[in-house]
């Protein structure tokens, strides 16, 4: 007998897990199909930054709604997401002060605790940092969380509400009849459903092709590494996106520092490439920039470095909504920033699927049609794409 569901979610990363949780909380019968295990994709390699600062207000709104989930996890979801409230600095050269001030003001208008700080205050907040003529947006309540833990507690809560997870199961085709999806075929049998969601991260383009749809989602490859922290580095260390020097870093517990670069990411290639190794020059480039910003790191060494891959769109923003055959939805193209928004995206996508429109959050700016219609999303006060 063929299995049936109301909604099939392809991919059990943090996005698929969040969507499954929100759908199951509304009483939908959900099956999540995952070719490997949760966390096998971008989620398991994510740096886990949780902040609201974005150039695009629609994204800041999703991050702000999601932030409230991270801060109240046990009551809303149960279990743990590993949220650490370290504070967050977005550092820019003084020449970009107008844009930074405008963005921070728009975040304050949402209710976010965000303010603009100059060099002296940056040094007070983060005494290890060497700061020149720079300014930062400061969010004292932001920090980082554990992406794998977040996904698995969303999945556990979804299963408590009746969702089923088919792990180790690859979706191999998405049948369409009369212009509408009818379910999936997989390495472990068929499931019939009137709704199928592509939450397949770096594999999203291939999954959409199974439904006859071509989507502009490329593979984005990004290296991160961990350095040991010695007493030469003054604490506390907040989460820092250092746009002046093209990198970000954050503490991992008390003894490690996680670093990633904004440039040098590879665009394109196979989503199935190995991710155990970082680019050969990653460690040297990251170390050089880090020591300029945090001189106390001069004696630190890398403990490890590796890569991760996500789906990247032309405007480096997610694709959320219905596209292709009726009943086929996209929750993908999260472009290296889709961890912190997962709680709100899942909420909005569940409303779109079950009610025909998202009402708790606005996901309409991320509509799949914008690329064909040449309407890329651009920050209200100007921007440069974060991944270069
Ligand atoms: C190195 C790195 C650092 C990042 N840092 C941050 C950060 O600090 N903050 C932030 O907000 N975001 C960050 N991101 C982005 C964020 O992690 C991703 O946007 C997010 O995890 C995407 O989740 P997902 O569920 O869409 O995809 P994934 O986690 O990739 O999950 C997709 C799943 O689909 C499965 N799948 C694929 N094809 C099939 C198939 N045919 N059948 C069944 N299953 C299939 C895969 O096995 C995979 O588990 C980072 C990403 C990377 C790679």
CSV table of C-alpha atoms and ligand atoms in Angstrom, one decimal:
chain,number,residue,atom,x,y,z
A,1,UNK,CA,0.0,0.0,0.0
A,2,UNK,CA,1.4,3.5,-0.9
A,3,UNK,CA,2.1,5.8,2.0
A,4,UNK,CA,0.2,9.1,2.1
A,5,UNK,CA,0.7,12.5,3.7
A,6,UNK,CA,-0.7,16.0,3.5
A,7,UNK,CA,2.8,17.5,2.9
A,8,UNK,CA,6.1,16.0,2.0
A,9,UNK,CA,9.2,18.0,2.9
A,10,UNK,CA,12.4,17.1,1.1
A,11,UNK,CA,15.4,17.7,3.3
A,12,UNK,CA,15.8,17.6,7.1
A,13,UNK,CA,18.1,20.5,7.5
A,14,UNK,CA,17.1,23.3,9.8
A,15,UNK,CA,14.7,24.7,7.2
A,16,UNK,CA,12.9,21.4,6.5
A,17,UNK,CA,12.8,20.7,10.2
A,18,UNK,CA,11.3,24.1,11.1
A,19,UNK,CA,8.7,23.7,8.3
A,20,UNK,CA,7.8,20.2,9.5
A,21,UNK,CA,7.4,21.5,13.1
A,22,UNK,CA,5.1,24.4,12.1
A,23,UNK,CA,3.0,22.2,9.7
A,24,UNK,CA,2.6,19.4,12.3
A,25,UNK,CA,1.8,22.0,15.0
A,26,UNK,CA,-1.1,23.0,12.7
A,27,UNK,CA,-2.3,19.4,12.5
A,28,UNK,CA,-1.0,18.6,9.0
A,29,UNK,CA,0.3,15.0,8.3
A,30,UNK,CA,3.9,15.6,7.4
A,31,UNK,CA,6.6,13.3,6.0
A,32,UNK,CA,10.1,14.6,5.9
A,33,UNK,CA,12.3,12.7,3.5
A,34,UNK,CA,16.1,13.0,4.0
A,35,UNK,CA,18.7,11.2,1.9
A,36,UNK,CA,21.2,11.1,4.7
A,37,UNK,CA,20.7,12.5,8.3
A,38,UNK,CA,19.6,15.8,9.6
A,39,UNK,CA,22.6,18.1,9.6
A,40,UNK,CA,24.3,16.3,6.6
A,41,UNK,CA,24.1,19.5,4.6
A,42,UNK,CA,24.6,23.2,5.3
A,43,UNK,CA,23.0,23.0,8.7
A,44,UNK,CA,25.7,20.7,10.1
A,45,UNK,CA,28.4,23.1,9.0
A,46,UNK,CA,26.7,26.4,9.8
A,47,UNK,CA,28.4,29.0,11.9
A,48,UNK,CA,25.1,29.6,13.7
A,49,UNK,CA,25.2,33.4,13.9
A,50,UNK,CA,21.9,34.8,15.3
A,51,UNK,CA,21.6,38.5,14.6
A,52,UNK,CA,19.0,40.9,13.2
A,53,UNK,CA,21.3,43.3,11.2
A,54,UNK,CA,20.6,43.0,7.5
A,55,UNK,CA,20.6,45.6,4.7
A,56,UNK,CA,17.2,44.3,3.6
A,57,UNK,CA,14.4,45.1,6.0
A,58,UNK,CA,12.3,42.0,4.9
A,59,UNK,CA,15.2,39.8,6.0
A,60,UNK,CA,15.7,41.7,9.2
A,61,UNK,CA,12.1,41.1,10.0
A,62,UNK,CA,12.4,37.4,9.5
A,63,UNK,CA,15.5,37.4,11.7
A,64,UNK,CA,13.8,39.4,14.4
A,65,UNK,CA,10.8,37.0,14.6
A,66,UNK,CA,13.2,34.1,14.6
A,67,UNK,CA,15.3,35.7,17.3
A,68,UNK,CA,12.3,35.5,19.6
A,69,UNK,CA,12.1,31.8,19.0
A,70,UNK,CA,15.8,31.3,19.8
A,71,UNK,CA,15.4,33.2,23.0
A,72,UNK,CA,12.4,31.3,24.2
A,73,UNK,CA,13.2,27.9,22.8
A,74,UNK,CA,12.1,25.5,25.5
A,75,UNK,CA,8.7,27.1,25.9
A,76,UNK,CA,8.0,27.3,22.2
A,77,UNK,CA,9.7,24.1,20.8
A,78,UNK,CA,11.1,22.1,23.7
A,79,UNK,CA,14.6,20.8,24.0
A,80,UNK,CA,17.5,23.1,23.3
A,81,UNK,CA,18.9,25.2,20.4
A,82,UNK,CA,22.2,26.2,22.2
A,83,UNK,CA,21.6,29.9,22.0
A,84,UNK,CA,24.4,31.9,23.6
A,85,UNK,CA,23.7,35.7,24.1
A,86,UNK,CA,27.2,37.1,23.5
A,87,UNK,CA,26.3,40.4,21.9
A,88,UNK,CA,26.9,41.1,18.2
A,89,UNK,CA,28.9,43.8,16.3
A,90,UNK,CA,28.6,44.6,12.6
A,91,UNK,CA,31.8,46.6,11.9
A,92,UNK,CA,32.0,48.9,8.8
A,93,UNK,CA,34.5,51.5,7.7
A,94,UNK,CA,33.5,55.1,8.7
A,95,UNK,CA,32.8,55.8,5.0
A,96,UNK,CA,29.7,53.6,5.2
A,97,UNK,CA,28.4,55.3,8.4
A,98,UNK,CA,25.2,56.6,6.7
A,99,UNK,CA,24.1,53.2,5.5
A,100,UNK,CA,24.9,51.6,8.9
A,101,UNK,CA,23.0,54.3,10.8
A,102,UNK,CA,20.0,54.0,8.5
A,103,UNK,CA,19.9,50.2,8.8
A,104,UNK,CA,20.3,50.2,12.6
A,105,UNK,CA,17.5,52.8,12.9
A,106,UNK,CA,15.1,50.6,10.8
A,107,UNK,CA,15.9,47.7,13.1
A,108,UNK,CA,15.3,49.8,16.2
A,109,UNK,CA,11.9,50.7,14.7
A,110,UNK,CA,11.1,46.9,14.7
A,111,UNK,CA,11.9,46.8,18.5
A,112,UNK,CA,15.4,45.4,18.2
A,113,UNK,CA,18.0,46.6,20.7
A,114,UNK,CA,20.4,48.0,18.1
A,115,UNK,CA,22.6,51.1,18.3
A,116,UNK,CA,25.5,52.6,16.5
A,117,UNK,CA,28.8,52.6,18.4
A,118,UNK,CA,32.2,54.3,17.6
A,119,UNK,CA,35.8,53.0,18.2
A,120,UNK,CA,35.9,53.7,21.9
A,121,UNK,CA,32.7,51.9,22.7
A,122,UNK,CA,33.7,49.0,20.4
A,123,UNK,CA,36.8,48.6,22.5
A,124,UNK,CA,34.8,48.6,25.7
A,125,UNK,CA,32.4,45.9,24.3
A,126,UNK,CA,35.3,43.8,22.8
A,127,UNK,CA,38.6,44.7,24.5
A,128,UNK,CA,40.6,42.3,22.3
A,129,UNK,CA,39.8,44.2,19.1
A,130,UNK,CA,42.1,46.7,17.4
A,131,UNK,CA,39.8,49.4,16.0
A,132,UNK,CA,40.6,52.3,13.7
A,133,UNK,CA,38.2,54.9,12.2
A,134,UNK,CA,35.4,52.5,12.1
A,135,UNK,CA,31.9,52.2,13.5
A,136,UNK,CA,29.6,49.3,14.2
A,137,UNK,CA,26.0,48.4,14.8
A,138,UNK,CA,25.7,46.7,18.2
A,139,UNK,CA,23.0,44.3,19.2
A,140,UNK,CA,23.7,43.4,22.8
A,141,UNK,CA,21.0,40.6,22.8
A,142,UNK,CA,22.2,38.7,19.8
A,143,UNK,CA,24.7,35.9,19.6
A,144,UNK,CA,24.9,32.4,18.2
A,145,UNK,CA,23.2,29.0,18.5
A,146,UNK,CA,23.8,25.4,17.6
A,147,UNK,CA,22.3,24.7,14.2
A,148,UNK,CA,22.4,20.9,14.4
A,149,UNK,CA,20.8,21.0,17.8
A,150,UNK,CA,18.2,23.5,16.5
A,151,UNK,CA,17.3,21.2,13.6
A,152,UNK,CA,17.1,18.1,15.8
A,153,UNK,CA,14.9,19.7,18.4
A,154,UNK,CA,12.6,21.0,15.7
A,155,UNK,CA,12.4,17.5,14.3
A,156,UNK,CA,11.8,15.9,17.7
A,157,UNK,CA,9.0,18.4,18.4
A,158,UNK,CA,7.5,17.8,14.9
A,159,UNK,CA,7.6,14.0,15.5
A,160,UNK,CA,5.8,14.5,18.8
A,161,UNK,CA,3.1,16.2,16.8
A,162,UNK,CA,2.8,13.3,14.4
A,163,UNK,CA,5.4,14.1,11.7
A,164,UNK,CA,7.4,11.2,10.3
A,165,UNK,CA,11.1,11.3,9.2
A,166,UNK,CA,12.3,9.0,6.5
A,167,UNK,CA,16.1,9.3,7.0
A,168,UNK,CA,18.5,7.6,4.6
A,169,UNK,CA,15.9,8.0,1.9
A,170,UNK,CA,16.7,9.8,-1.4
A,171,UNK,CA,13.9,11.4,-3.4
A,172,UNK,CA,14.4,10.1,-7.0
A,173,UNK,CA,11.4,11.5,-8.8
A,174,UNK,CA,8.4,13.9,-8.2
A,175,UNK,CA,5.5,12.7,-10.3
A,176,UNK,CA,3.2,15.3,-11.8
A,177,UNK,CA,-0.3,14.6,-13.1
A,178,UNK,CA,-2.7,17.1,-14.7
A,179,UNK,CA,-0.3,20.0,-13.8
A,180,UNK,CA,-0.1,19.0,-10.1
A,181,UNK,CA,2.4,17.1,-8.0
A,182,UNK,CA,1.1,13.8,-6.7
A,183,UNK,CA,3.9,12.9,-4.2
A,184,UNK,CA,7.4,11.5,-4.4
A,185,UNK,CA,9.2,8.3,-5.4
A,186,UNK,CA,12.3,7.5,-3.3
A,187,UNK,CA,15.0,4.9,-2.7
A,188,UNK,CA,12.7,3.5,0.0
A,189,UNK,CA,9.3,3.6,-1.6
A,190,UNK,CA,6.6,6.0,-2.7
A,191,UNK,CA,4.6,8.6,-0.7
A,192,UNK,CA,1.5,10.2,-2.2
A,193,UNK,CA,0.7,13.8,-1.2
A,194,UNK,CA,-0.8,16.9,-2.8
A,195,UNK,CA,2.0,19.1,-1.6
A,196,UNK,CA,5.8,18.7,-2.0
A,197,UNK,CA,8.3,21.2,-0.6
A,198,UNK,CA,11.9,21.5,-1.9
A,199,UNK,CA,14.0,22.2,1.2
A,200,UNK,CA,17.1,20.5,-0.2
A,201,UNK,CA,19.7,23.2,0.4
A,202,UNK,CA,22.7,22.9,-2.0
A,203,UNK,CA,20.8,20.1,-3.8
A,204,UNK,CA,17.6,22.3,-4.3
A,205,UNK,CA,18.2,22.8,-8.1
A,206,UNK,CA,18.4,19.1,-8.8
A,207,UNK,CA,15.3,18.4,-6.7
A,208,UNK,CA,13.3,21.1,-8.5
A,209,UNK,CA,14.4,19.6,-11.8
A,210,UNK,CA,12.6,16.4,-10.6
A,211,UNK,CA,9.4,18.4,-10.8
A,212,UNK,CA,10.3,19.8,-14.2
A,213,UNK,CA,11.3,23.2,-12.8
A,214,UNK,CA,14.6,25.1,-13.4
A,215,UNK,CA,15.5,27.4,-10.5
A,216,UNK,CA,18.5,29.8,-10.2
A,217,UNK,CA,20.1,28.1,-7.2
A,218,UNK,CA,23.8,27.5,-7.5
A,219,UNK,CA,26.1,25.7,-5.0
A,220,UNK,CA,28.0,28.1,-2.7
A,221,UNK,CA,31.0,26.6,-0.9
A,222,UNK,CA,32.3,28.3,2.2
A,223,UNK,CA,35.2,27.5,4.5
A,224,UNK,CA,35.3,27.9,8.3
A,225,UNK,CA,37.9,27.1,10.9
A,226,UNK,CA,38.5,27.0,14.6
A,227,UNK,CA,41.4,28.5,16.4
A,228,UNK,CA,42.5,27.9,20.0
A,229,UNK,CA,42.1,30.9,22.3
A,230,UNK,CA,44.9,31.7,24.7
A,231,UNK,CA,44.9,34.2,27.7
A,232,UNK,CA,46.5,36.7,25.4
A,233,UNK,CA,43.0,37.4,23.9
A,234,UNK,CA,41.0,39.6,26.2
A,235,UNK,CA,37.4,38.5,26.9
A,236,UNK,CA,34.5,38.9,26.4
A,237,UNK,CA,34.4,38.2,22.7
A,238,UNK,CA,31.1,39.0,21.0
A,239,UNK,CA,30.0,37.7,17.6
A,240,UNK,CA,31.6,40.0,15.0
A,241,UNK,CA,30.8,40.5,11.3
A,242,UNK,CA,33.8,42.5,10.2
A,243,UNK,CA,32.8,44.0,6.9
A,244,UNK,CA,35.9,46.2,6.9
A,245,UNK,CA,38.1,43.2,6.7
A,246,UNK,CA,35.8,40.8,4.9
A,247,UNK,CA,35.4,38.2,7.7
A,248,UNK,CA,33.3,37.1,10.7
A,249,UNK,CA,34.2,35.4,13.9
A,250,UNK,CA,32.7,34.3,17.1
A,251,UNK,CA,33.6,32.4,20.3
A,252,UNK,CA,32.8,28.7,20.5
A,253,UNK,CA,32.5,28.1,24.2
A,254,UNK,CA,35.4,29.6,26.1
A,255,UNK,CA,38.5,28.2,24.4
A,256,UNK,CA,37.8,28.4,20.7
A,257,UNK,CA,37.2,31.0,18.0
A,258,UNK,CA,35.3,30.3,14.8
A,259,UNK,CA,36.2,32.3,11.7
A,260,UNK,CA,34.8,32.5,8.2
A,261,UNK,CA,35.7,34.8,5.2
A,262,UNK,CA,33.2,36.9,3.2
A,263,UNK,CA,35.3,36.5,0.0
A,264,UNK,CA,36.9,33.5,-1.6
A,265,UNK,CA,33.7,31.4,-1.5
A,266,UNK,CA,33.4,29.1,-4.5
A,267,UNK,CA,30.2,29.5,-6.6
A,268,UNK,CA,29.0,26.5,-8.6
A,269,UNK,CA,30.2,22.9,-8.7
A,270,UNK,CA,28.5,19.8,-7.4
A,271,UNK,CA,26.6,19.7,-4.2
A,272,UNK,CA,28.1,16.2,-3.6
A,273,UNK,CA,31.7,17.4,-3.4
A,274,UNK,CA,33.5,16.4,-0.2
A,275,UNK,CA,33.5,19.1,2.5
A,276,UNK,CA,36.1,17.8,4.9
A,277,UNK,CA,38.9,20.1,3.6
A,278,UNK,CA,39.1,23.9,3.4
A,279,UNK,CA,40.8,25.7,0.5
A,280,UNK,CA,44.6,25.5,0.8
A,281,UNK,CA,44.9,29.3,1.4
A,282,UNK,CA,42.0,29.6,3.8
A,283,UNK,CA,44.0,29.3,7.0
A,284,UNK,CA,46.7,31.8,6.0
A,285,UNK,CA,44.2,34.4,4.7
A,286,UNK,CA,42.0,34.1,7.8
A,287,UNK,CA,44.9,34.2,10.2
A,288,UNK,CA,46.4,37.4,8.6
A,289,UNK,CA,43.1,39.2,8.8
A,290,UNK,CA,42.3,38.0,12.3
A,291,UNK,CA,45.6,39.1,13.7
A,292,UNK,CA,45.1,42.6,12.3
A,293,UNK,CA,41.8,42.8,14.1
A,294,UNK,CA,42.6,40.8,17.2
A,295,UNK,CA,46.4,41.1,17.8
A,296,UNK,CA,46.2,38.7,20.8
A,297,UNK,CA,45.6,35.9,18.3
A,298,UNK,CA,49.2,36.1,17.1
A,299,UNK,CA,50.1,33.0,19.2
A,300,UNK,CA,46.9,31.1,18.3
A,301,UNK,CA,46.8,28.1,15.9
A,302,UNK,CA,44.1,26.5,13.9
A,303,UNK,CA,42.6,23.4,15.4
A,304,UNK,CA,40.6,22.5,12.3
A,305,UNK,CA,39.1,23.9,9.1
A,306,UNK,CA,36.5,22.5,6.7
A,307,UNK,CA,34.0,23.6,4.1
A,308,UNK,CA,30.2,23.7,3.9
A,309,UNK,CA,27.8,24.1,1.0
A,310,UNK,CA,24.4,25.9,0.7
A,311,UNK,CA,22.2,26.9,-2.2
A,312,UNK,CA,22.9,30.4,-3.5
A,313,UNK,CA,20.6,32.7,-5.5
A,314,UNK,CA,21.6,35.6,-7.8
A,315,UNK,CA,20.6,38.2,-5.1
A,316,UNK,CA,21.9,36.0,-2.3
A,317,UNK,CA,18.4,35.8,-0.8
A,318,UNK,CA,16.1,32.9,-0.2
A,319,UNK,CA,13.4,31.6,-2.6
A,320,UNK,CA,10.1,31.0,-0.7
A,321,UNK,CA,6.8,30.2,-2.3
A,322,UNK,CA,4.9,28.1,-4.9
A,323,UNK,CA,6.5,27.5,-8.3
A,324,UNK,CA,6.2,25.0,-11.1
A,325,UNK,CA,3.4,22.4,-10.9
A,326,UNK,CA,0.6,23.1,-8.5
A,327,UNK,CA,1.4,21.9,-5.0
A,328,UNK,CA,5.2,22.3,-5.5
A,329,UNK,CA,6.8,24.8,-3.1
A,330,UNK,CA,10.4,26.2,-2.7
A,331,UNK,CA,12.0,26.8,0.7
A,332,UNK,CA,15.6,27.0,-0.6
A,333,UNK,CA,18.4,29.3,-1.9
A,334,UNK,CA,19.1,30.4,1.7
A,335,UNK,CA,22.5,31.7,0.4
A,336,UNK,CA,24.6,31.2,3.5
A,337,UNK,CA,22.4,33.0,5.9
A,338,UNK,CA,19.4,30.7,6.4
A,339,UNK,CA,20.0,29.4,9.8
A,340,UNK,CA,19.0,32.4,11.8
A,341,UNK,CA,15.7,32.9,9.8
A,342,UNK,CA,14.6,29.2,9.9
A,343,UNK,CA,12.0,29.6,12.7
A,344,UNK,CA,10.1,32.4,10.9
A,345,UNK,CA,10.5,31.0,7.4
A,346,UNK,CA,9.0,27.7,8.6
A,347,UNK,CA,6.1,29.6,10.2
A,348,UNK,CA,5.4,31.6,7.1
A,349,UNK,CA,5.8,28.7,4.7
A,350,UNK,CA,3.4,26.6,6.8
A,351,UNK,CA,0.8,29.4,6.6
A,352,UNK,CA,1.3,29.8,2.9
A,353,UNK,CA,0.8,26.0,2.3
A,354,UNK,CA,-2.2,25.5,4.7
A,355,UNK,CA,-4.0,28.9,4.4
A,356,UNK,CA,-2.9,30.2,1.0
A,357,UNK,CA,-1.0,33.2,2.5
A,358,UNK,CA,1.6,33.9,5.2
A,359,UNK,CA,0.1,36.2,7.8
A,360,UNK,CA,2.4,36.0,10.9
A,361,UNK,CA,5.4,37.0,8.8
A,362,UNK,CA,5.9,38.5,5.4
A,363,UNK,CA,7.7,36.1,3.0
A,364,UNK,CA,6.2,37.6,-0.2
A,365,UNK,CA,9.3,39.6,-1.0
A,366,UNK,CA,11.1,36.3,-1.5
A,367,UNK,CA,8.7,35.1,-4.2
A,368,UNK,CA,10.2,32.7,-6.8
A,369,UNK,CA,9.1,34.8,-9.7
A,370,UNK,CA,11.4,37.8,-9.0
A,371,UNK,CA,14.4,36.6,-11.0
A,372,UNK,CA,12.5,35.9,-14.2
A,373,UNK,CA,11.0,39.4,-13.8
A,374,UNK,CA,14.3,41.0,-13.0
A,375,UNK,CA,13.3,42.2,-9.5
A,376,UNK,CA,16.3,41.2,-7.4
A,377,UNK,CA,16.1,42.1,-3.7
A,378,UNK,CA,18.3,45.0,-2.8
A,379,UNK,CA,18.9,46.7,0.6
A,380,UNK,CA,16.9,49.9,1.1
A,381,UNK,CA,20.0,51.9,1.9
A,382,UNK,CA,22.4,50.3,-0.5
A,383,UNK,CA,24.4,47.2,-0.1
A,384,UNK,CA,27.2,45.0,-1.4
A,385,UNK,CA,26.6,41.3,-1.6
A,386,UNK,CA,28.1,39.7,1.4
A,387,UNK,CA,29.6,36.7,-0.4
A,388,UNK,CA,32.2,37.6,-3.0
B,1,LIG,C1,29.8,27.0,6.4
B,1,LIG,C2,28.5,27.7,6.5
B,1,LIG,C3,28.3,28.6,7.5
B,1,LIG,C4,27.0,29.2,7.7
B,1,LIG,N1,26.8,30.2,8.7
B,1,LIG,C5,25.6,30.7,8.9
B,1,LIG,C6,25.4,31.6,10.0
B,1,LIG,O1,26.3,31.9,10.7
B,1,LIG,N2,24.1,32.1,10.2
B,1,LIG,C7,23.1,31.7,9.3
B,1,LIG,O2,22.0,32.2,9.5
B,1,LIG,N3,23.3,30.9,8.3
B,1,LIG,C8,24.5,30.4,8.1
B,1,LIG,N4,24.7,29.5,7.0
B,1,LIG,C9,23.6,29.2,6.2
B,1,LIG,C10,22.7,28.1,6.8
B,1,LIG,O3,23.4,27.2,7.5
B,1,LIG,C11,21.8,27.5,5.7
B,1,LIG,O4,21.2,28.5,5.0
B,1,LIG,C12,20.8,26.5,6.3
B,1,LIG,O5,21.4,25.6,7.2
B,1,LIG,C13,20.1,25.8,5.2
B,1,LIG,O6,19.3,24.8,5.8
B,1,LIG,P1,18.5,23.9,4.8
B,1,LIG,O7,17.6,23.0,5.6
B,1,LIG,O8,17.9,24.7,3.7
B,1,LIG,O9,19.6,23.0,4.0
B,1,LIG,P2,20.5,21.8,4.5
B,1,LIG,O10,20.9,21.9,5.9
B,1,LIG,O11,21.6,21.7,3.4
B,1,LIG,O12,19.5,20.6,4.3
B,1,LIG,C14,19.2,20.1,3.0
B,1,LIG,C15,19.0,18.6,3.2
B,1,LIG,O13,18.4,18.0,2.0
B,1,LIG,C16,18.8,16.7,1.9
B,1,LIG,N5,18.6,16.3,0.5
B,1,LIG,C17,19.2,16.8,-0.6
B,1,LIG,N6,18.7,16.1,-1.7
B,1,LIG,C18,17.8,15.2,-1.3
B,1,LIG,C19,17.0,14.3,-1.9
B,1,LIG,N7,17.0,14.1,-3.3
B,1,LIG,N8,16.2,13.5,-1.2
B,1,LIG,C20,16.1,13.6,0.2
B,1,LIG,N9,16.9,14.5,0.8
B,1,LIG,C21,17.7,15.3,0.1
B,1,LIG,C22,20.3,16.8,2.2
B,1,LIG,O14,20.9,15.6,2.6
B,1,LIG,C23,20.3,17.8,3.4
B,1,LIG,O15,20.3,17.2,4.7
B,1,LIG,C24,25.9,28.9,6.9
B,1,LIG,C25,26.1,27.9,5.9
B,1,LIG,C26,27.4,27.3,5.7
B,1,LIG,C27,27.5,26.2,4.7
